[in-house]
């Protein structure tokens, strides 16, 4: 059997992010053993089948807690609504409160 592709491996990691938590693109890349491929994680999330395939790509954010400006499933407002619905807290400037909500894996 061929080695699992990068995107599928990224989806497997993202499926593990608990509800109410977020991970960064770089964090997912590190968990994949590919610490210099955060941008590729972004490509994978943009191409993701989304929640219909169990990939909660809305839980992946920039390291400063910023949301993806081109969130593939309805824009940053949709991403924020999904995260708020899971109990993720935000700072006054609109970024995720990373101190409270970042997933601990790989840190």
Coordinates of C-alpha atoms in Angstrom, one line a residue:
X1 CA 0.0 0.0 0.0
X2 CA 1.4 3.4 -0.9
X3 CA 2.3 5.9 1.8
X4 CA -0.6 8.1 2.8
X5 CA -0.5 11.5 1.1
X6 CA 0.3 14.7 3.0
X7 CA -3.3 16.1 2.8
X8 CA -4.8 12.9 4.2
X9 CA -2.2 12.8 7.0
X10 CA -3.0 16.4 7.8
X11 CA -6.7 15.5 7.9
X12 CA -6.0 12.7 10.3
X13 CA -4.2 15.1 12.7
X14 CA -7.0 17.7 12.5
X15 CA -9.7 15.1 13.2
X16 CA -8.0 14.7 16.6
X17 CA -8.4 18.4 17.6
X18 CA -11.0 18.3 20.4
X19 CA -14.1 20.4 20.2
X20 CA -13.5 23.8 21.9
X21 CA -9.8 23.8 21.0
X22 CA -7.8 25.1 18.1
X23 CA -4.4 24.2 16.6
X24 CA -2.1 26.3 14.4
X25 CA -1.0 25.5 10.9
X26 CA 2.5 25.1 12.2
X27 CA 1.5 22.9 15.1
X28 CA -0.3 20.5 12.7
X29 CA 2.8 20.5 10.5
X30 CA 5.0 19.7 13.5
X31 CA 2.7 16.8 14.5
X32 CA 3.1 15.5 11.0
X33 CA 6.9 15.5 11.3
X34 CA 7.0 18.2 8.7
X35 CA 7.7 21.4 10.7
X36 CA 8.5 23.5 7.6
X37 CA 5.2 22.8 5.9
X38 CA 2.7 24.9 7.7
X39 CA 1.7 26.5 4.3
X40 CA 0.9 23.1 2.9
X41 CA -1.3 22.4 5.9
X42 CA -3.2 25.5 4.9
X43 CA -3.5 24.2 1.3
X44 CA -4.8 20.9 2.8
X45 CA -7.4 22.7 4.9
X46 CA -8.6 24.8 2.0
X47 CA -9.0 21.6 0.0
X48 CA -10.6 19.7 2.9
X49 CA -14.0 18.0 2.4
X50 CA -14.9 19.7 5.7
X51 CA -17.1 18.4 8.5
X52 CA -19.1 16.2 6.1
X53 CA -16.0 14.0 6.2
X54 CA -15.2 14.6 9.8
X55 CA -12.4 17.1 9.1
X56 CA -13.0 20.1 11.5
X57 CA -10.7 22.4 9.5
X58 CA -12.3 25.4 11.2
X59 CA -10.3 24.5 14.3
X60 CA -7.0 25.4 12.5
X61 CA -5.9 29.0 12.9
X62 CA -2.8 31.2 12.5
X63 CA -0.2 31.1 15.4
X64 CA -1.4 34.5 16.6
X65 CA -5.0 33.3 16.8
X66 CA -6.1 35.0 13.6
X67 CA -8.7 33.3 11.4
X68 CA -8.2 32.4 7.8
X69 CA -9.3 35.3 5.6
X70 CA -10.3 32.9 2.9
X71 CA -11.9 30.3 5.0
X72 CA -13.2 27.8 2.4
X73 CA -16.6 27.2 4.0
X74 CA -18.1 30.6 4.2
X75 CA -15.3 33.1 5.1
X76 CA -13.9 34.1 8.5
X77 CA -17.3 35.0 9.9
X78 CA -18.4 31.4 9.4
X79 CA -15.2 30.1 10.9
X80 CA -15.7 32.3 14.0
X81 CA -19.3 31.2 14.3
X82 CA -18.3 27.5 14.2
X83 CA -15.6 28.1 16.8
X84 CA -17.9 30.2 19.1
X85 CA -20.5 27.4 18.9
X86 CA -17.9 25.1 20.3
X87 CA -17.0 27.4 23.2
X88 CA -13.8 28.9 21.8
X89 CA -13.2 32.3 23.3
X90 CA -12.0 35.4 21.4
X91 CA -10.0 38.4 22.3
X92 CA -11.3 41.9 21.8
X93 CA -9.4 42.3 18.6
X94 CA -11.1 39.2 17.0
X95 CA -8.3 36.7 17.5
X96 CA -8.8 33.3 19.2
X97 CA -7.7 33.4 22.9
X98 CA -4.8 31.0 22.2
X99 CA -3.8 30.9 25.9
X100 CA -7.1 29.4 26.8
X101 CA -8.0 27.5 23.6
X102 CA -4.9 26.1 22.0
X103 CA -4.8 22.3 21.8
X104 CA -1.8 21.1 23.9
X105 CA -0.7 18.4 21.5
X106 CA 2.8 18.9 20.1
X107 CA 3.6 22.0 22.2

